[in-house]
PDB file of C-alpha atoms and ligand atoms in Angstrom:
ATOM      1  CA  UNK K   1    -101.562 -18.945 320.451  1.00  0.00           C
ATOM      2  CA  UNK K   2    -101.536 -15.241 319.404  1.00  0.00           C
ATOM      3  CA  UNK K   3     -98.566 -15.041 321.775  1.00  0.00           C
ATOM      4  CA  UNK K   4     -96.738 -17.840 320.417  1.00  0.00           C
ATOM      5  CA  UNK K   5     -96.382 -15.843 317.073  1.00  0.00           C
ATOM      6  CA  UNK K   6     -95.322 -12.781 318.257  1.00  0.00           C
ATOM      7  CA  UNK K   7     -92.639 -14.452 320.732  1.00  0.00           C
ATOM      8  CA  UNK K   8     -91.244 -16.138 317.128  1.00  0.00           C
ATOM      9  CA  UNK K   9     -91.690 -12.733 315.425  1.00  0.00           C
ATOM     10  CA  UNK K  10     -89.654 -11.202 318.102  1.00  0.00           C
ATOM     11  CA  UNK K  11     -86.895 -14.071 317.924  1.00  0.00           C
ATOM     12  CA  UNK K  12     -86.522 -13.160 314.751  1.00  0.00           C
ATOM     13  CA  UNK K  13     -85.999  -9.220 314.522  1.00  0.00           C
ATOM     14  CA  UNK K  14     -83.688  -9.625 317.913  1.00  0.00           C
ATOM     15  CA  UNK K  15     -81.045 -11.158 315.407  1.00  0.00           C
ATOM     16  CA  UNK K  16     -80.906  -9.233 312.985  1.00  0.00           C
ATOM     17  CA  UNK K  17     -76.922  -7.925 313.297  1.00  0.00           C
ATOM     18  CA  UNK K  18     -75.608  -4.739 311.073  1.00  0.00           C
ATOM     19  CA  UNK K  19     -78.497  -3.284 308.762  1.00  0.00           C
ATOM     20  CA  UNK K  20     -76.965  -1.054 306.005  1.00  0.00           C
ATOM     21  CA  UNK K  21     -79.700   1.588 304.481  1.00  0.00           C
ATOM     22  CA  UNK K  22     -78.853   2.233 300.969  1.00  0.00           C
ATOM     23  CA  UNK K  23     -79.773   4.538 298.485  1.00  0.00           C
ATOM     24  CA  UNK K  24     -79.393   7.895 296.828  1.00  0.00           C
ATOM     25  CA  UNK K  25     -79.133  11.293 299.083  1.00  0.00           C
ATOM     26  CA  UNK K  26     -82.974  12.279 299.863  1.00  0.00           C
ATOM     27  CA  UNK K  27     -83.655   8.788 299.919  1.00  0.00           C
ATOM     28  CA  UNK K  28     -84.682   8.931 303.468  1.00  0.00           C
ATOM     29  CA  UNK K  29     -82.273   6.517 305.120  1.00  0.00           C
ATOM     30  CA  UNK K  30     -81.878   8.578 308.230  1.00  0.00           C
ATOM     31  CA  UNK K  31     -85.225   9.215 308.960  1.00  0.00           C
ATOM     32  CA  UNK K  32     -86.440   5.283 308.041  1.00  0.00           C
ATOM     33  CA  UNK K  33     -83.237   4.073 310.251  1.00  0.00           C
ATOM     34  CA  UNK K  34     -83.874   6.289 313.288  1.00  0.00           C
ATOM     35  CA  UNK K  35     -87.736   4.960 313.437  1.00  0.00           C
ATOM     36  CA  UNK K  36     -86.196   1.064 312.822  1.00  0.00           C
ATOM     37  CA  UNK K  37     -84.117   1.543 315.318  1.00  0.00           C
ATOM     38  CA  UNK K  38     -86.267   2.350 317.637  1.00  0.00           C
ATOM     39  CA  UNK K  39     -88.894  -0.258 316.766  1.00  0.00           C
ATOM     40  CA  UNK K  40     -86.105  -2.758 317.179  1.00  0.00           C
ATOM     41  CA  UNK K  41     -84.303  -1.634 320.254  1.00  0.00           C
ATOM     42  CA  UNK K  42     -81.018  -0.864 317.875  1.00  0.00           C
ATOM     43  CA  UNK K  43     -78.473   1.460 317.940  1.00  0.00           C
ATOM     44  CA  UNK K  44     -78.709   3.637 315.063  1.00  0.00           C
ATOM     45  CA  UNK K  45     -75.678   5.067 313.240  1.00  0.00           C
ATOM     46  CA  UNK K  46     -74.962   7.380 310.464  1.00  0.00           C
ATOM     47  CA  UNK K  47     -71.603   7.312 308.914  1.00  0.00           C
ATOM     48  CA  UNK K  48     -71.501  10.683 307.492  1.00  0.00           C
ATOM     49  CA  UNK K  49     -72.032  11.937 310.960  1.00  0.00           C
ATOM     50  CA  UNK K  50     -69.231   9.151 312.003  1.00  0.00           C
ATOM     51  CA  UNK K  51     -67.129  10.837 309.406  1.00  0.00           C
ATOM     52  CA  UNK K  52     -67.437  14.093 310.414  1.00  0.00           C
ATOM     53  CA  UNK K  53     -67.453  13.782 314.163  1.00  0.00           C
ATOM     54  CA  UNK K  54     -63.957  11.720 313.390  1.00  0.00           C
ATOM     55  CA  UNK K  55     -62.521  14.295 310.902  1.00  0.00           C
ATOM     56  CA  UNK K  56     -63.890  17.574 313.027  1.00  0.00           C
ATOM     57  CA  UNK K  57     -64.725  18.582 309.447  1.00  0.00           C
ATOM     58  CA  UNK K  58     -68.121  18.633 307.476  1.00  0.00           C
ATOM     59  CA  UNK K  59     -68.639  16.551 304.498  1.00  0.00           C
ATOM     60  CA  UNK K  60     -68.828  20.009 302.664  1.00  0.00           C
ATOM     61  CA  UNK K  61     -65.814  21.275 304.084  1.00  0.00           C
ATOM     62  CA  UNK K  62     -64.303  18.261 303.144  1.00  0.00           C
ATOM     63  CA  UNK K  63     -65.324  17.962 299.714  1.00  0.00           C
ATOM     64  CA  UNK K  64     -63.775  21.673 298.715  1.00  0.00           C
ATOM     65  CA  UNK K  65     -60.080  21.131 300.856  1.00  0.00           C
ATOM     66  CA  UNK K  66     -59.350  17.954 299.775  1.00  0.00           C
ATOM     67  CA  UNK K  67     -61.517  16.766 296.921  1.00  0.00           C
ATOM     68  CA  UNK K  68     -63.763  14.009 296.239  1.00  0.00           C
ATOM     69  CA  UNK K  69     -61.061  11.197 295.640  1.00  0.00           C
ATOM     70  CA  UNK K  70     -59.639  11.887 299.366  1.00  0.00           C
ATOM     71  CA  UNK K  71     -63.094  11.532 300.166  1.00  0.00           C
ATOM     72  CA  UNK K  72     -64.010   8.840 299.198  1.00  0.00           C
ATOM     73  CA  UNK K  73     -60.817   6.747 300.628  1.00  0.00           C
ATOM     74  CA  UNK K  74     -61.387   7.603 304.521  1.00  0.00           C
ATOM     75  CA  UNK K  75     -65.322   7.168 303.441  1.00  0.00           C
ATOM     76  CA  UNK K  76     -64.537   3.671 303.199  1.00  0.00           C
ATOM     77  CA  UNK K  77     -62.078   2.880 305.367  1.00  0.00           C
ATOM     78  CA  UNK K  78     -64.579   4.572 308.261  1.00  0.00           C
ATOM     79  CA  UNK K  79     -66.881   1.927 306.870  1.00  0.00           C
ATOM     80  CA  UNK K  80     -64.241  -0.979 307.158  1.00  0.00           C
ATOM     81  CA  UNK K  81     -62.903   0.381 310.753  1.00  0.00           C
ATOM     82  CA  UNK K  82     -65.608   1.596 313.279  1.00  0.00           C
ATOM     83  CA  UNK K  83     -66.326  -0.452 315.633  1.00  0.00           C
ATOM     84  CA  UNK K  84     -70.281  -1.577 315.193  1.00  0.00           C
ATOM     85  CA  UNK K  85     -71.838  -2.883 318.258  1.00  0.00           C
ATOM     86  CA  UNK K  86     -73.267  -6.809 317.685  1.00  0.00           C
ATOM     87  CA  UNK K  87     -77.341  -5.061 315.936  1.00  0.00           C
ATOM     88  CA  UNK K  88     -77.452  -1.912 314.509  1.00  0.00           C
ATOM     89  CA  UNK K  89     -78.834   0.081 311.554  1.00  0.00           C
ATOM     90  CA  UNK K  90     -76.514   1.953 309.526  1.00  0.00           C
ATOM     91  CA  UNK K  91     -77.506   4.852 307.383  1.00  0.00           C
ATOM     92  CA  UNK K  92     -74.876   5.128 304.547  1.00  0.00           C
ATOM     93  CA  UNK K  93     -73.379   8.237 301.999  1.00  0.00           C
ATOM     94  CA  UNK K  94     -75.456   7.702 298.781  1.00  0.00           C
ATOM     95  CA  UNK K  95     -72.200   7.513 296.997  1.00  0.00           C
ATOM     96  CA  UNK K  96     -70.372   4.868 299.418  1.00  0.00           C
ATOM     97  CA  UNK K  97     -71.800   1.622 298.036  1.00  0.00           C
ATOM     98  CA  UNK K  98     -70.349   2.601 294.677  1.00  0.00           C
ATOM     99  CA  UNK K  99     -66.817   2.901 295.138  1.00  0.00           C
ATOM    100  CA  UNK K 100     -63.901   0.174 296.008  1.00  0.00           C
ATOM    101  CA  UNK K 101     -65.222  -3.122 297.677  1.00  0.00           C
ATOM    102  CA  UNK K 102     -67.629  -1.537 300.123  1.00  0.00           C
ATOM    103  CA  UNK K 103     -71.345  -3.242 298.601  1.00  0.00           C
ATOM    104  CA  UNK K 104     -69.553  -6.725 299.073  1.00  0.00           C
ATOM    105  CA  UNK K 105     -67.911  -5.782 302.616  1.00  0.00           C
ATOM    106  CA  UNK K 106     -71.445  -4.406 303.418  1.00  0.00           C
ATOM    107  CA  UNK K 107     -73.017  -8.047 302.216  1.00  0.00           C
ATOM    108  CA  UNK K 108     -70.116  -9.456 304.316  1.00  0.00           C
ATOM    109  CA  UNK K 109     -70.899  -8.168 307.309  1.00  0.00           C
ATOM    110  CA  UNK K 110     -74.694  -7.470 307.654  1.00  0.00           C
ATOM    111  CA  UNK K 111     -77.709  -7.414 305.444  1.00  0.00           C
ATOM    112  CA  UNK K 112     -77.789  -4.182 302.910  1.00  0.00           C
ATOM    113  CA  UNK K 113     -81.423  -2.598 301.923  1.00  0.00           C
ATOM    114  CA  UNK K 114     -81.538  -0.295 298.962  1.00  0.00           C
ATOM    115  CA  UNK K 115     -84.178   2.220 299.048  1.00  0.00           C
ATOM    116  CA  UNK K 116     -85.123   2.620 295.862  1.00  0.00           C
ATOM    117  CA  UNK K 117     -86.904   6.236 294.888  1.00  0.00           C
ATOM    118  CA  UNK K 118     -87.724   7.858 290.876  1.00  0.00           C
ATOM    119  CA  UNK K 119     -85.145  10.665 289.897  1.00  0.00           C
ATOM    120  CA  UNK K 120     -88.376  13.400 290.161  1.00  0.00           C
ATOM    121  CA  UNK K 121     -89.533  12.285 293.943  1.00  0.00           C
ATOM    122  CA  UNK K 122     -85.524  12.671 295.026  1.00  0.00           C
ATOM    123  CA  UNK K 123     -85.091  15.731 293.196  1.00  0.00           C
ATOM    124  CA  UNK K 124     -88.304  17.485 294.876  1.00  0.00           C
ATOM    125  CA  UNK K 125     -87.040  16.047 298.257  1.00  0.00           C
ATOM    126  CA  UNK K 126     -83.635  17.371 297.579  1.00  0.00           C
ATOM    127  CA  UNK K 127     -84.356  20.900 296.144  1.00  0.00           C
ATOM    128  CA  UNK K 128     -84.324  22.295 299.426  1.00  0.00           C
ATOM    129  CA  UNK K 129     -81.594  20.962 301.362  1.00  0.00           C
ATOM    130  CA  UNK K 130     -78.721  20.049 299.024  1.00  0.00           C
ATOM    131  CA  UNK K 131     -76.134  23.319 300.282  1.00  0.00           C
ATOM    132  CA  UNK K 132     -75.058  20.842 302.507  1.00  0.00           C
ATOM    133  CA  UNK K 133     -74.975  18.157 299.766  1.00  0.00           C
ATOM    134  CA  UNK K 134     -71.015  19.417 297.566  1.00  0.00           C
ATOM    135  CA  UNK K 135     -71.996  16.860 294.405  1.00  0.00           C
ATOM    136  CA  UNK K 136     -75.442  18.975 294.035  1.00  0.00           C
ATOM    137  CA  UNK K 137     -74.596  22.491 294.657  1.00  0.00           C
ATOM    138  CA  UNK K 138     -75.580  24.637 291.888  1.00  0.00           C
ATOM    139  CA  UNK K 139     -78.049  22.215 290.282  1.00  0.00           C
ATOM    140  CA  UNK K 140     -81.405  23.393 290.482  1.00  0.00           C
ATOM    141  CA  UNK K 141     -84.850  22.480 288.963  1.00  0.00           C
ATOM    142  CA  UNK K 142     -85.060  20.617 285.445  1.00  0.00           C
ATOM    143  CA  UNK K 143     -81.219  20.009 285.830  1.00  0.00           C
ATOM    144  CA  UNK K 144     -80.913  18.718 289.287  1.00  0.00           C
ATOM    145  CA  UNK K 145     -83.489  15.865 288.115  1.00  0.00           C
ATOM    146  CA  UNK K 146     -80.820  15.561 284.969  1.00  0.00           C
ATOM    147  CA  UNK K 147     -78.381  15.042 287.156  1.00  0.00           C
ATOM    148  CA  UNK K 148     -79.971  12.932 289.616  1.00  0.00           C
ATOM    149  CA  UNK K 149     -81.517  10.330 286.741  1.00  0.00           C
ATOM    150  CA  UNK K 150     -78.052  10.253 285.109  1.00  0.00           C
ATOM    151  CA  UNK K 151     -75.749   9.704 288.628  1.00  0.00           C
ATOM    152  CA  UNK K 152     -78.587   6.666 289.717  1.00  0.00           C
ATOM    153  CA  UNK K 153     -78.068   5.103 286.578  1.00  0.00           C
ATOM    154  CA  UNK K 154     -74.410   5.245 287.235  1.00  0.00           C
ATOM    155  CA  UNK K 155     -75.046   3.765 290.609  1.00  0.00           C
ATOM    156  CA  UNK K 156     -78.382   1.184 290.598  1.00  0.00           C
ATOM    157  CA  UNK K 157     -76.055  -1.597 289.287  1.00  0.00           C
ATOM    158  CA  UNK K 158     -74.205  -1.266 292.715  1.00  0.00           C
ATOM    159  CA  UNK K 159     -77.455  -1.116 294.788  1.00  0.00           C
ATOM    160  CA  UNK K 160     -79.220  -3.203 293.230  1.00  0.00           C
ATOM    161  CA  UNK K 161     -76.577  -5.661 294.946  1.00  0.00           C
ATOM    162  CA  UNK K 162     -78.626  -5.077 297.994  1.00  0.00           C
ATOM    163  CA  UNK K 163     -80.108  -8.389 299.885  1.00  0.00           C
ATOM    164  CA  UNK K 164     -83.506  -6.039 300.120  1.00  0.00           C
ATOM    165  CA  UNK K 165     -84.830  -3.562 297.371  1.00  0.00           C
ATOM    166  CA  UNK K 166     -87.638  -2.072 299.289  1.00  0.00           C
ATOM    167  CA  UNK K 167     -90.255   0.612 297.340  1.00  0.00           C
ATOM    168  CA  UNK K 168     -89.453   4.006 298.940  1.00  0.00           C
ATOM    169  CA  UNK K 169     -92.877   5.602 297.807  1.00  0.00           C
ATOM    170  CA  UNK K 170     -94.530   5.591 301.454  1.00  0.00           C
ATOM    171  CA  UNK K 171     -92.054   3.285 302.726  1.00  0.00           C
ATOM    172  CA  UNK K 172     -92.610   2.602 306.621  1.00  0.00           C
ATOM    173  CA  UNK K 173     -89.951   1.163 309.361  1.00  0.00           C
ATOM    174  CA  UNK K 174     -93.073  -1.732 309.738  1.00  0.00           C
ATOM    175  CA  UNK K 175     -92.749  -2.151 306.386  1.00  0.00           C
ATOM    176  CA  UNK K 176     -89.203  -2.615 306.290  1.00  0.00           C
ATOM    177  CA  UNK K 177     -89.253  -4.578 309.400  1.00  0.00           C
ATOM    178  CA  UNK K 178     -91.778  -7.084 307.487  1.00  0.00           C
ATOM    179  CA  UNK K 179     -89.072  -7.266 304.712  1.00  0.00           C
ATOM    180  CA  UNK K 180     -86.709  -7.907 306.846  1.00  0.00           C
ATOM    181  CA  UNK K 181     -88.959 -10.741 308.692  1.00  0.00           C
ATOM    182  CA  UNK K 182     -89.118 -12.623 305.119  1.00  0.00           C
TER     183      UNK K 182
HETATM  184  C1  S3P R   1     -73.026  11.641 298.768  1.00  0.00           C
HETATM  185  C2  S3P R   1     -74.046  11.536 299.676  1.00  0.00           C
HETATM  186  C3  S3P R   1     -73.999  12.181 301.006  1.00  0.00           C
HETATM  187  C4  S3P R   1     -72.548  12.351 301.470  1.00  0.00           C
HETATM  188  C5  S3P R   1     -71.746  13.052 300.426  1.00  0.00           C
HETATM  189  C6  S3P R   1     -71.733  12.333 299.085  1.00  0.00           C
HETATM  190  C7  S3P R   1     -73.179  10.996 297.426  1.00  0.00           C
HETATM  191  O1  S3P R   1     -74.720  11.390 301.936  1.00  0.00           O
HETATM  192  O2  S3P R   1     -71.968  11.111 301.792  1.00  0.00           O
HETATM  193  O3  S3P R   1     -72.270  14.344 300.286  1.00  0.00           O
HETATM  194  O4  S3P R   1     -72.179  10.844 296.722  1.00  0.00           O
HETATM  195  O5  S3P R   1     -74.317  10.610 297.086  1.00  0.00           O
HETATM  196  P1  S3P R   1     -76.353  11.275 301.983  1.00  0.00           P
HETATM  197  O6  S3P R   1     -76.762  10.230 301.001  1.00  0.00           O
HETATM  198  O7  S3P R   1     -76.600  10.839 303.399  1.00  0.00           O
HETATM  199  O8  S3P R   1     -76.873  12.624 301.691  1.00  0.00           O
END
């Protein structure tokens, strides 16, 4: 009997197509999608590192040559072009679901969870590794969490488009898989 279940629970994860992780830098989406992955026997993909293997250029780099308008152009168009295999979970820039058409192509083409996190837990998370992060250089204590509350006000109205809005407090690849099962 036990066995029935878990063949349907398994039926159901194995078709599960593109996954987009959402959510603001620090958020976690590379760490939760590698472990999802993995549970699920899917490729996992990050499209900064897409972008920058494609460009030869870090996102940094990037940001001072040619600005963040440039940016964000081939940002979505590497969305709209790479080839995806049929499952996967894709980690996403915290800015990409915010600019041109890319939450809806997202929702076209896979199912999009937001993982959603309080200005003060991001900004802790962030403090230490945002050199490599252009739109947070130079912020630092009191006014990187200034920062960060104002920019996810800006942007919750496009995540919140997501098909999931999963808790990121403790948030667990089982946990996501459960949401996921719903
Ligand atoms: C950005 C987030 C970064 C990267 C770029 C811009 C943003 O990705 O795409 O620095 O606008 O929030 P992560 O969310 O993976 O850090």
């Amino acid at each position: 009997m036990n066995n029935l279940s878990s063949d349907n629970s398994t039926q159901t994860t194995k078709q599960l197509g593109l996954i987009f992780l959402i959510g603001f830098m620090g958020s976690g989406k590379t760490t939760l999608g590698r472990k999802l992955a993995s549970r699920l026997g899917y490729m996992f993909m990050d499209l900064d590192h897409i972008f920058e293997a494609q460009e030869g250029i870090t996102i940094g780099e990037y940001f001072s040559k040619y600005g963040e308008e440039a940016f964000r152009k081939l940002e979505s168009e590497v969305l709209k072009t790479h080839k995806y295999p049929e499952h996967a979970i894709v980690a996403t820039g915290g800015g990409l679901p915010c600019f041109f058409d890319n939450m809806d192509w997202m929702r076209a083409h896979g199912k999009t969870i937001y993982i959603k996190l309080p200005p003060k837990t991001l900004a802790d998370r962030l403090q230490n590794e945002k050199d490599e992060r252009p739109l947070l250089r130079e912020r630092h204590g009191e006014a990187l969490v200034q920062f960060i509350a104002e920019k996810l006000e800006e942007r919750e109205p496009f995540y919140n488009k997501a098909n999931i809005i999963a808790n990121g407090l403790s948030l667990t690849a089982e946990r996501v898989e459960e949401l996921l099962s719903i």
